[in-house]
Amino acid sequence: MNAAVRALRQNQSGTFALQITSMIDMFTIILVFLLKSYSSSVVDMAPMKDLRLPSSTATVSPVEALKLAVSKDGIYVDDKSIVVFENGQLPKSATDASDTRFIKPLFEALNTLAQKSKNIAKQNENVTFDGKIVFQADQSLNYQLIKKVMYTATIAGYSDFKFAVVAQQ
Amino acid sequence: MRISRFRDNAAHATFELNLAPMMDMFVSIIPFMMLSVSFMQIMLIDVPLPVPVSQALADDRAQTKREVAISIKMENKLGFAIDVKDERGRNTRLSVGKIGSDFDYVGLHKKLVEVKQRFPKVFRVELNPDDSVDYKSIVQAMDASRSIEKNDPKIMIDKTESPLLFPDVILSNVMG
């Protein structure tokens, strides 16, 4: 009886050394694989939150360009909010009184970016300003609003529109 | 004496490496990388068009004055109206009505194939949607205008079959 109790107590030792060398090996392999995959993803094309892109049969790959998004809530340039809609409508204060198609805050934002790109292009021969813009718009928006956004962007120098769509399966 | 010191050192030559900090680092880095990594790599397949087709496309894009003009009017009430102006300045209108409340994209595609058979070397079409048309419908109309489908009649350019319908769809009423 005493011998059995002594043996049980010896087995219930509180501390033990965990062998984690094999786990480290596994982690190292996973990390190397992830680092390799990480560097190969070139174009970051994620749709904005609460924005439903239309689906299309288009097969052209995405390109790296300035991102202009129009959701039900507002207009965004490179994920930065430019105009916030009031009750889902473009506020009157955002448009020009003499030209209702001209969205002033959007023009100011795009014009600043266009000037920056043009200045870079002047300094660096390898860079050219091509006026390319990746356009994301919610599928339920009407053409009237889209036309205004495109009109303003064209005046700011961005006339080469690339419509972002979800590839149809 | 030297031998006994050597024996002591040899006895302490093995030790356990403390891998816990390294584990901590891995556990932090791996979830971050797994969240940001893109497992799907987007690639391009370079598929050049047959020479007569690509030549005709390049010629059409280089044109400054167009003899043939094709435009599609898109209205929420009436559907599509295709206006064709030929080399002699004659105008033809083809209408594609709506099916219930939806636009008839199949009908539009069929009519555009008919137009393409008349003008195989024209690749540009102007799309003029009404202000009330939604963006999704515009994209679908563009899809219907772009390429020849499997069951469509063949479009021949200098004895070569063309896979293209009107790939250059232009929203011509944006500025005016």
mmCIF file of C-alpha atoms in Angstrom:
data_model
loop_
_atom_site.group_PDB
_atom_site.id
_atom_site.type_symbol
_atom_site.label_atom_id
_atom_site.label_comp_id
_atom_site.label_asym_id
_atom_site.label_seq_id
_atom_site.Cartn_x
_atom_site.Cartn_y
_atom_site.Cartn_z
ATOM 1 C CA MET A 1 0.000 0.000 0.000
ATOM 2 C CA ASN A 2 2.748 2.445 1.022
ATOM 3 C CA ALA A 3 4.784 1.524 -2.050
ATOM 4 C CA ALA A 4 1.796 2.187 -4.361
ATOM 5 C CA VAL A 5 1.159 5.658 -2.843
ATOM 6 C CA ARG A 6 4.850 6.538 -3.149
ATOM 7 C CA ALA A 7 4.857 5.534 -6.830
ATOM 8 C CA LEU A 8 1.756 7.666 -7.584
ATOM 9 C CA ARG A 9 3.319 10.697 -5.869
ATOM 10 C CA GLN A 10 6.500 10.290 -7.937
ATOM 11 C CA ASN A 11 4.453 10.292 -11.175
ATOM 12 C CA GLN A 12 2.591 13.498 -10.214
ATOM 13 C CA SER A 13 5.662 15.660 -10.601
ATOM 14 C CA GLY A 14 4.442 19.306 -11.211
ATOM 15 C CA THR A 15 6.976 20.589 -13.781
ATOM 16 C CA PHE A 16 8.155 19.066 -17.041
ATOM 17 C CA ALA A 17 10.193 20.297 -20.024
ATOM 18 C CA LEU A 18 8.119 20.709 -23.189
ATOM 19 C CA GLN A 19 9.899 19.643 -26.364
ATOM 20 C CA ILE A 20 9.223 22.518 -28.752
ATOM 21 C CA THR A 21 12.067 22.121 -31.217
ATOM 22 C CA SER A 22 9.859 20.382 -33.790
ATOM 23 C CA MET A 23 7.236 23.106 -33.427
ATOM 24 C CA ILE A 24 9.888 25.764 -34.091
ATOM 25 C CA ASP A 25 10.878 23.838 -37.233
ATOM 26 C CA MET A 26 7.280 23.885 -38.419
ATOM 27 C CA PHE A 27 6.870 27.604 -37.691
ATOM 28 C CA THR A 28 10.083 28.405 -39.571
ATOM 29 C CA ILE A 29 8.818 26.576 -42.672
ATOM 30 C CA ILE A 30 5.425 28.333 -42.509
ATOM 31 C CA LEU A 31 7.063 31.730 -42.025
ATOM 32 C CA VAL A 32 9.356 31.289 -45.026
ATOM 33 C CA PHE A 33 6.385 30.242 -47.191
ATOM 34 C CA LEU A 34 4.284 33.204 -46.049
ATOM 35 C CA LEU A 35 7.122 35.672 -46.613
ATOM 36 C CA LYS A 36 7.520 34.350 -50.153
ATOM 37 C CA SER A 37 3.789 34.690 -50.884
ATOM 38 C CA TYR A 38 3.647 38.121 -49.235
ATOM 39 C CA SER A 39 6.205 39.653 -51.551
ATOM 40 C CA SER A 40 4.481 38.366 -54.704
ATOM 41 C CA SER A 41 1.102 40.078 -54.194
ATOM 42 C CA VAL A 42 1.540 43.257 -56.255
ATOM 43 C CA VAL A 43 -1.843 44.912 -56.777
ATOM 44 C CA ASP A 44 -3.958 45.469 -53.717
ATOM 45 C CA MET A 45 -7.535 45.555 -54.983
ATOM 46 C CA ALA A 46 -9.956 45.210 -52.134
ATOM 47 C CA PRO A 47 -13.476 46.652 -52.449
ATOM 48 C CA MET A 48 -14.479 49.158 -49.812
ATOM 49 C CA LYS A 49 -16.718 48.232 -46.922
ATOM 50 C CA ASP A 50 -20.461 48.415 -47.727
ATOM 51 C CA LEU A 51 -19.748 48.791 -51.432
ATOM 52 C CA ARG A 52 -21.223 46.190 -53.794
ATOM 53 C CA LEU A 53 -19.381 46.108 -57.083
ATOM 54 C CA PRO A 54 -21.259 44.874 -60.174
ATOM 55 C CA SER A 55 -20.192 41.545 -61.661
ATOM 56 C CA SER A 56 -18.823 41.378 -65.177
ATOM 57 C CA THR A 57 -17.337 39.024 -67.741
ATOM 58 C CA ALA A 58 -14.299 41.317 -68.079
ATOM 59 C CA THR A 59 -10.962 39.495 -68.009
ATOM 60 C CA VAL A 60 -8.467 42.334 -67.749
ATOM 61 C CA SER A 61 -6.227 42.172 -64.677
ATOM 62 C CA PRO A 62 -6.259 45.028 -62.159
ATOM 63 C CA VAL A 63 -3.700 47.781 -62.529
ATOM 64 C CA GLU A 64 -1.993 49.980 -59.978
ATOM 65 C CA ALA A 65 -3.543 53.443 -60.121
ATOM 66 C CA LEU A 66 -5.298 56.048 -57.998
ATOM 67 C CA LYS A 67 -8.448 54.612 -56.427
ATOM 68 C CA LEU A 68 -11.702 56.544 -56.615
ATOM 69 C CA ALA A 69 -14.671 54.970 -54.879
ATOM 70 C CA VAL A 70 -18.313 56.027 -54.772
ATOM 71 C CA SER A 71 -20.439 54.234 -52.207
ATOM 72 C CA LYS A 72 -23.962 54.909 -50.959
ATOM 73 C CA ASP A 73 -22.420 57.031 -48.176
ATOM 74 C CA GLY A 74 -19.935 59.197 -50.018
ATOM 75 C CA ILE A 75 -16.981 59.665 -52.334
ATOM 76 C CA TYR A 76 -13.515 58.412 -51.391
ATOM 77 C CA VAL A 77 -10.096 58.963 -52.970
ATOM 78 C CA ASP A 78 -7.522 56.358 -51.938
ATOM 79 C CA ASP A 79 -9.782 55.364 -48.993
ATOM 80 C CA LYS A 80 -9.930 58.960 -47.742
ATOM 81 C CA SER A 81 -13.415 60.433 -47.413
ATOM 82 C CA ILE A 82 -13.883 63.459 -49.686
ATOM 83 C CA VAL A 83 -17.656 63.985 -49.793
ATOM 84 C CA VAL A 84 -20.230 62.604 -47.353
ATOM 85 C CA PHE A 85 -23.724 62.155 -48.816
ATOM 86 C CA GLU A 86 -26.782 63.569 -47.047
ATOM 87 C CA ASN A 87 -29.625 61.022 -47.067
ATOM 88 C CA GLY A 88 -27.883 59.151 -49.855
ATOM 89 C CA GLN A 89 -27.726 62.263 -52.041
ATOM 90 C CA LEU A 90 -24.844 64.464 -53.088
ATOM 91 C CA PRO A 91 -25.142 67.649 -50.955
ATOM 92 C CA LYS A 92 -25.839 70.806 -52.962
ATOM 93 C CA SER A 93 -23.000 72.593 -51.185
ATOM 94 C CA ALA A 94 -20.530 70.143 -52.757
ATOM 95 C CA THR A 95 -21.395 71.131 -56.322
ATOM 96 C CA ASP A 96 -20.613 74.330 -58.143
ATOM 97 C CA ALA A 97 -23.518 76.790 -58.434
ATOM 98 C CA SER A 98 -22.838 77.510 -62.116
ATOM 99 C CA ASP A 99 -22.095 73.891 -63.066
ATOM 100 C CA THR A 100 -24.023 71.284 -61.058
ATOM 101 C CA ARG A 101 -21.948 68.446 -62.531
ATOM 102 C CA PHE A 102 -18.768 69.835 -60.953
ATOM 103 C CA ILE A 103 -18.012 68.428 -57.463
ATOM 104 C CA LYS A 104 -15.667 70.963 -55.865
ATOM 105 C CA PRO A 105 -14.120 68.929 -52.998
ATOM 106 C CA LEU A 106 -13.493 66.013 -55.345
ATOM 107 C CA PHE A 107 -11.814 68.278 -57.892
ATOM 108 C CA GLU A 108 -9.601 69.814 -55.199
ATOM 109 C CA ALA A 109 -8.493 66.394 -53.928
ATOM 110 C CA LEU A 110 -7.849 64.969 -57.393
ATOM 111 C CA ASN A 111 -6.193 68.119 -58.680
ATOM 112 C CA THR A 112 -3.746 68.111 -55.738
ATOM 113 C CA LEU A 113 -2.841 64.484 -56.438
ATOM 114 C CA ALA A 114 -2.544 65.144 -60.177
ATOM 115 C CA GLN A 115 -0.203 68.095 -59.570
ATOM 116 C CA LYS A 116 1.912 65.958 -57.234
ATOM 117 C CA SER A 117 2.152 63.180 -59.839
ATOM 118 C CA LYS A 118 2.994 65.693 -62.572
ATOM 119 C CA ASN A 119 5.756 67.215 -60.418
ATOM 120 C CA ILE A 120 7.192 63.753 -59.764
ATOM 121 C CA ALA A 121 7.025 63.024 -63.494
ATOM 122 C CA LYS A 122 8.997 66.231 -64.173
ATOM 123 C CA GLN A 123 11.746 65.195 -61.762
ATOM 124 C CA ASN A 124 11.858 61.511 -62.691
ATOM 125 C CA GLU A 125 11.941 60.424 -66.313
ATOM 126 C CA ASN A 126 10.812 56.908 -65.415
ATOM 127 C CA VAL A 127 7.514 58.200 -64.045
ATOM 128 C CA THR A 128 4.738 59.440 -66.324
ATOM 129 C CA PHE A 129 1.365 60.896 -65.455
ATOM 130 C CA ASP A 130 -1.137 58.895 -67.496
ATOM 131 C CA GLY A 131 -4.381 60.005 -65.824
ATOM 132 C CA LYS A 132 -5.307 56.436 -64.992
ATOM 133 C CA ILE A 133 -7.892 55.908 -62.267
ATOM 134 C CA VAL A 134 -9.446 52.764 -60.826
ATOM 135 C CA PHE A 135 -13.116 53.479 -60.302
ATOM 136 C CA GLN A 136 -15.166 51.545 -57.769
ATOM 137 C CA ALA A 137 -18.871 52.312 -57.591
ATOM 138 C CA ASP A 138 -21.799 50.654 -55.873
ATOM 139 C CA GLN A 139 -23.925 48.752 -58.387
ATOM 140 C CA SER A 140 -27.149 50.455 -57.263
ATOM 141 C CA LEU A 141 -25.966 54.026 -57.886
ATOM 142 C CA ASN A 142 -27.521 55.864 -60.788
ATOM 143 C CA TYR A 143 -25.670 57.177 -63.799
ATOM 144 C CA GLN A 144 -26.421 60.795 -62.915
ATOM 145 C CA LEU A 145 -24.086 60.643 -59.907
ATOM 146 C CA ILE A 146 -21.471 58.516 -61.678
ATOM 147 C CA LYS A 147 -21.462 60.982 -64.568
ATOM 148 C CA LYS A 148 -20.804 63.880 -62.186
ATOM 149 C CA VAL A 149 -17.892 62.051 -60.566
ATOM 150 C CA MET A 150 -16.403 61.092 -63.944
ATOM 151 C CA TYR A 151 -16.892 64.628 -65.272
ATOM 152 C CA THR A 152 -15.057 66.147 -62.295
ATOM 153 C CA ALA A 153 -12.243 63.571 -62.445
ATOM 154 C CA THR A 154 -11.764 64.226 -66.168
ATOM 155 C CA ILE A 155 -11.439 67.971 -65.549
ATOM 156 C CA ALA A 156 -8.841 67.217 -62.840
ATOM 157 C CA GLY A 157 -6.813 65.268 -65.426
ATOM 158 C CA TYR A 158 -7.922 61.705 -64.718
ATOM 159 C CA SER A 159 -9.669 60.599 -67.895
ATOM 160 C CA ASP A 160 -8.518 56.988 -68.245
ATOM 161 C CA PHE A 161 -11.142 55.181 -66.180
ATOM 162 C CA LYS A 162 -10.796 51.553 -65.177
ATOM 163 C CA PHE A 163 -14.083 50.263 -63.780
ATOM 164 C CA ALA A 164 -13.502 47.770 -60.975
ATOM 165 C CA VAL A 165 -15.882 44.818 -61.190
ATOM 166 C CA VAL A 166 -16.231 41.409 -59.595
ATOM 167 C CA ALA A 167 -15.239 38.616 -61.968
ATOM 168 C CA GLN A 168 -18.255 36.520 -62.953
ATOM 169 C CA GLN A 169 -17.790 32.843 -62.126
ATOM 170 C CA MET B 1 43.991 18.384 -12.460
ATOM 171 C CA ARG B 2 43.681 19.374 -16.109
ATOM 172 C CA ILE B 3 41.897 16.124 -16.874
ATOM 173 C CA SER B 4 39.342 16.665 -14.117
ATOM 174 C CA ARG B 5 38.600 20.237 -15.415
ATOM 175 C CA PHE B 6 38.144 18.874 -18.940
ATOM 176 C CA ARG B 7 35.738 16.266 -17.609
ATOM 177 C CA ASP B 8 33.715 19.003 -15.816
ATOM 178 C CA ASN B 9 33.454 21.086 -19.034
ATOM 179 C CA ALA B 10 32.467 18.053 -21.066
ATOM 180 C CA ALA B 11 29.713 17.281 -18.607
ATOM 181 C CA HIS B 12 28.288 20.822 -19.075
ATOM 182 C CA ALA B 13 28.628 20.847 -22.907
ATOM 183 C CA THR B 14 24.956 20.016 -23.474
ATOM 184 C CA PHE B 15 22.330 22.536 -22.477
ATOM 185 C CA GLU B 16 18.717 23.279 -23.372
ATOM 186 C CA LEU B 17 18.194 26.289 -25.637
ATOM 187 C CA ASN B 18 15.430 28.574 -24.399
ATOM 188 C CA LEU B 19 13.119 28.682 -27.425
ATOM 189 C CA ALA B 20 10.210 30.395 -25.672
ATOM 190 C CA PRO B 21 11.002 33.971 -26.962
ATOM 191 C CA MET B 22 11.371 32.632 -30.489
ATOM 192 C CA MET B 23 8.014 30.896 -30.146
ATOM 193 C CA ASP B 24 6.457 34.176 -28.981
ATOM 194 C CA MET B 25 7.844 35.935 -32.049
ATOM 195 C CA PHE B 26 6.550 33.265 -34.437
ATOM 196 C CA VAL B 27 3.116 33.251 -32.839
ATOM 197 C CA SER B 28 2.898 37.041 -33.369
ATOM 198 C CA ILE B 29 4.274 37.133 -36.910
ATOM 199 C CA ILE B 30 2.422 34.162 -38.411
ATOM 200 C CA PRO B 31 -1.184 35.360 -37.757
ATOM 201 C CA PHE B 32 -0.255 38.821 -39.099
ATOM 202 C CA MET B 33 1.228 37.344 -42.262
ATOM 203 C CA MET B 34 -1.668 34.947 -42.732
ATOM 204 C CA LEU B 35 -4.115 37.869 -42.568
ATOM 205 C CA SER B 36 -2.257 40.029 -45.044
ATOM 206 C CA VAL B 37 -0.962 37.427 -47.462
ATOM 207 C CA SER B 38 -2.633 36.854 -50.797
ATOM 208 C CA PHE B 39 -2.818 33.155 -51.567
ATOM 209 C CA MET B 40 -4.410 33.836 -54.934
ATOM 210 C CA GLN B 41 -1.861 35.165 -57.346
ATOM 211 C CA ILE B 42 -3.265 37.135 -60.262
ATOM 212 C CA MET B 43 -1.483 36.418 -63.506
ATOM 213 C CA LEU B 44 -1.845 37.570 -67.077
ATOM 214 C CA ILE B 45 -2.265 35.330 -70.076
ATOM 215 C CA ASP B 46 -0.826 37.029 -73.092
ATOM 216 C CA VAL B 47 -3.107 36.065 -75.944
ATOM 217 C CA PRO B 48 -2.423 38.113 -79.028
ATOM 218 C CA LEU B 49 -5.198 38.468 -81.575
ATOM 219 C CA PRO B 50 -4.800 37.157 -85.130
ATOM 220 C CA VAL B 51 -2.848 39.689 -87.193
ATOM 221 C CA PRO B 52 -5.721 40.913 -89.457
ATOM 222 C CA VAL B 53 -7.971 41.426 -86.408
ATOM 223 C CA SER B 54 -5.340 43.230 -84.319
ATOM 224 C CA GLN B 55 -4.400 45.344 -87.362
ATOM 225 C CA ALA B 56 -8.049 46.280 -87.949
ATOM 226 C CA LEU B 57 -8.419 47.133 -84.234
ATOM 227 C CA ALA B 58 -5.290 49.319 -84.290
ATOM 228 C CA ASP B 59 -6.479 51.066 -87.479
ATOM 229 C CA ASP B 60 -9.902 51.708 -85.955
ATOM 230 C CA ARG B 61 -8.401 53.135 -82.758
ATOM 231 C CA ALA B 62 -6.100 55.427 -84.763
ATOM 232 C CA GLN B 63 -8.979 56.968 -86.714
ATOM 233 C CA THR B 64 -9.579 60.621 -85.966
ATOM 234 C CA LYS B 65 -12.551 61.156 -88.271
ATOM 235 C CA ARG B 66 -15.092 58.352 -88.164
ATOM 236 C CA GLU B 67 -17.210 57.532 -91.183
ATOM 237 C CA VAL B 68 -19.185 54.877 -89.355
ATOM 238 C CA ALA B 69 -20.591 55.823 -85.954
ATOM 239 C CA ILE B 70 -22.511 53.419 -83.728
ATOM 240 C CA SER B 71 -24.194 54.656 -80.582
ATOM 241 C CA ILE B 72 -26.453 52.981 -78.048
ATOM 242 C CA LYS B 73 -29.046 54.999 -76.192
ATOM 243 C CA MET B 74 -30.033 53.359 -72.906
ATOM 244 C CA GLU B 75 -33.260 54.524 -71.300
ATOM 245 C CA ASN B 76 -35.065 53.170 -68.279
ATOM 246 C CA LYS B 77 -38.443 53.617 -69.988
ATOM 247 C CA LEU B 78 -37.778 52.363 -73.516
ATOM 248 C CA GLY B 79 -34.727 50.092 -73.314
ATOM 249 C CA PHE B 80 -31.979 50.263 -75.938
ATOM 250 C CA ALA B 81 -31.909 52.173 -79.229
ATOM 251 C CA ILE B 82 -28.924 51.517 -81.505
ATOM 252 C CA ASP B 83 -28.190 54.317 -83.951
ATOM 253 C CA VAL B 84 -25.914 53.483 -86.861
ATOM 254 C CA LYS B 85 -24.503 56.085 -89.233
ATOM 255 C CA ASP B 86 -22.803 54.482 -92.256
ATOM 256 C CA GLU B 87 -20.129 55.749 -94.681
ATOM 257 C CA ARG B 88 -22.765 57.434 -96.851
ATOM 258 C CA GLY B 89 -24.238 59.302 -93.887
ATOM 259 C CA ARG B 90 -27.415 57.208 -93.766
ATOM 260 C CA ASN B 91 -28.878 56.640 -90.329
ATOM 261 C CA THR B 92 -30.478 53.425 -89.156
ATOM 262 C CA ARG B 93 -32.143 52.837 -85.789
ATOM 263 C CA LEU B 94 -32.539 49.420 -84.172
ATOM 264 C CA SER B 95 -34.650 49.165 -81.037
ATOM 265 C CA VAL B 96 -34.427 46.613 -78.247
ATOM 266 C CA GLY B 97 -37.307 46.933 -75.798
ATOM 267 C CA LYS B 98 -37.317 45.942 -72.158
ATOM 268 C CA ILE B 99 -38.453 42.565 -70.868
ATOM 269 C CA GLY B 100 -40.757 43.542 -68.031
ATOM 270 C CA SER B 101 -38.689 45.864 -65.879
ATOM 271 C CA ASP B 102 -35.315 44.472 -67.038
ATOM 272 C CA PHE B 103 -33.125 45.496 -69.922
ATOM 273 C CA ASP B 104 -32.822 42.889 -72.687
ATOM 274 C CA TYR B 105 -29.059 42.325 -72.846
ATOM 275 C CA VAL B 106 -29.414 39.213 -75.035
ATOM 276 C CA GLY B 107 -31.478 41.218 -77.536
ATOM 277 C CA LEU B 108 -28.908 44.022 -77.472
ATOM 278 C CA HIS B 109 -26.102 41.546 -78.118
ATOM 279 C CA LYS B 110 -27.963 39.992 -81.085
ATOM 280 C CA LYS B 111 -28.596 43.388 -82.678
ATOM 281 C CA LEU B 112 -24.953 44.392 -82.154
ATOM 282 C CA VAL B 113 -23.816 41.175 -83.851
ATOM 283 C CA GLU B 114 -26.020 42.140 -86.838
ATOM 284 C CA VAL B 115 -24.373 45.598 -86.886
ATOM 285 C CA LYS B 116 -20.925 44.018 -86.597
ATOM 286 C CA GLN B 117 -21.632 41.820 -89.626
ATOM 287 C CA ARG B 118 -22.237 45.001 -91.620
ATOM 288 C CA PHE B 119 -19.157 46.769 -90.245
ATOM 289 C CA PRO B 120 -16.609 44.118 -89.162
ATOM 290 C CA LYS B 121 -13.723 46.595 -88.973
ATOM 291 C CA VAL B 122 -15.470 48.936 -86.539
ATOM 292 C CA PHE B 123 -14.656 48.241 -82.890
ATOM 293 C CA ARG B 124 -15.925 51.328 -81.129
ATOM 294 C CA VAL B 125 -19.414 51.928 -79.830
ATOM 295 C CA GLU B 126 -20.720 54.910 -77.874
ATOM 296 C CA LEU B 127 -22.959 54.181 -74.916
ATOM 297 C CA ASN B 128 -25.301 56.945 -73.771
ATOM 298 C CA PRO B 129 -27.184 55.875 -70.653
ATOM 299 C CA ASP B 130 -30.030 57.896 -69.216
ATOM 300 C CA ASP B 131 -29.393 59.630 -65.845
ATOM 301 C CA SER B 132 -31.721 57.216 -64.043
ATOM 302 C CA VAL B 133 -29.989 54.032 -65.267
ATOM 303 C CA ASP B 134 -28.111 52.202 -62.508
ATOM 304 C CA TYR B 135 -24.411 51.375 -62.675
ATOM 305 C CA LYS B 136 -24.992 47.610 -62.677
ATOM 306 C CA SER B 137 -27.100 47.847 -65.863
ATOM 307 C CA ILE B 138 -24.412 49.951 -67.562
ATOM 308 C CA VAL B 139 -21.757 47.313 -66.791
ATOM 309 C CA GLN B 140 -24.061 44.563 -68.116
ATOM 310 C CA ALA B 141 -24.664 46.531 -71.335
ATOM 311 C CA MET B 142 -20.888 46.898 -71.718
ATOM 312 C CA ASP B 143 -20.502 43.138 -71.248
ATOM 313 C CA ALA B 144 -23.102 42.471 -73.963
ATOM 314 C CA SER B 145 -21.246 44.768 -76.372
ATOM 315 C CA ARG B 146 -17.688 43.555 -75.922
ATOM 316 C CA SER B 147 -17.162 40.081 -77.328
ATOM 317 C CA ILE B 148 -18.568 37.442 -79.653
ATOM 318 C CA GLU B 149 -20.178 34.481 -77.912
ATOM 319 C CA LYS B 150 -20.075 30.788 -78.730
ATOM 320 C CA ASN B 151 -23.389 30.591 -80.611
ATOM 321 C CA ASP B 152 -23.049 33.865 -82.493
ATOM 322 C CA PRO B 153 -22.501 33.897 -86.260
ATOM 323 C CA LYS B 154 -18.837 34.173 -87.198
ATOM 324 C CA ILE B 155 -17.387 37.625 -87.863
ATOM 325 C CA MET B 156 -14.664 37.413 -90.496
ATOM 326 C CA ILE B 157 -11.960 40.045 -91.023
ATOM 327 C CA ASP B 158 -9.810 39.286 -94.098
ATOM 328 C CA LYS B 159 -10.708 35.547 -93.882
ATOM 329 C CA THR B 160 -9.806 35.464 -90.156
ATOM 330 C CA GLU B 161 -12.423 34.906 -87.463
ATOM 331 C CA SER B 162 -12.667 37.760 -84.981
ATOM 332 C CA PRO B 163 -13.498 37.104 -81.301
ATOM 333 C CA LEU B 164 -14.266 40.788 -80.753
ATOM 334 C CA LEU B 165 -17.568 42.583 -81.083
ATOM 335 C CA PHE B 166 -17.161 46.178 -79.906
ATOM 336 C CA PRO B 167 -14.395 46.122 -77.243
ATOM 337 C CA ASP B 168 -14.101 49.920 -77.130
ATOM 338 C CA VAL B 169 -17.244 50.990 -75.300
ATOM 339 C CA ILE B 170 -17.196 54.722 -74.639
ATOM 340 C CA LEU B 171 -19.477 56.620 -72.282
ATOM 341 C CA SER B 172 -19.831 59.546 -74.640
ATOM 342 C CA ASN B 173 -22.276 61.701 -72.675
ATOM 343 C CA VAL B 174 -20.078 62.216 -69.594
ATOM 344 C CA MET B 175 -18.736 65.594 -70.664
ATOM 345 C CA GLY B 176 -21.683 66.937 -72.610
#
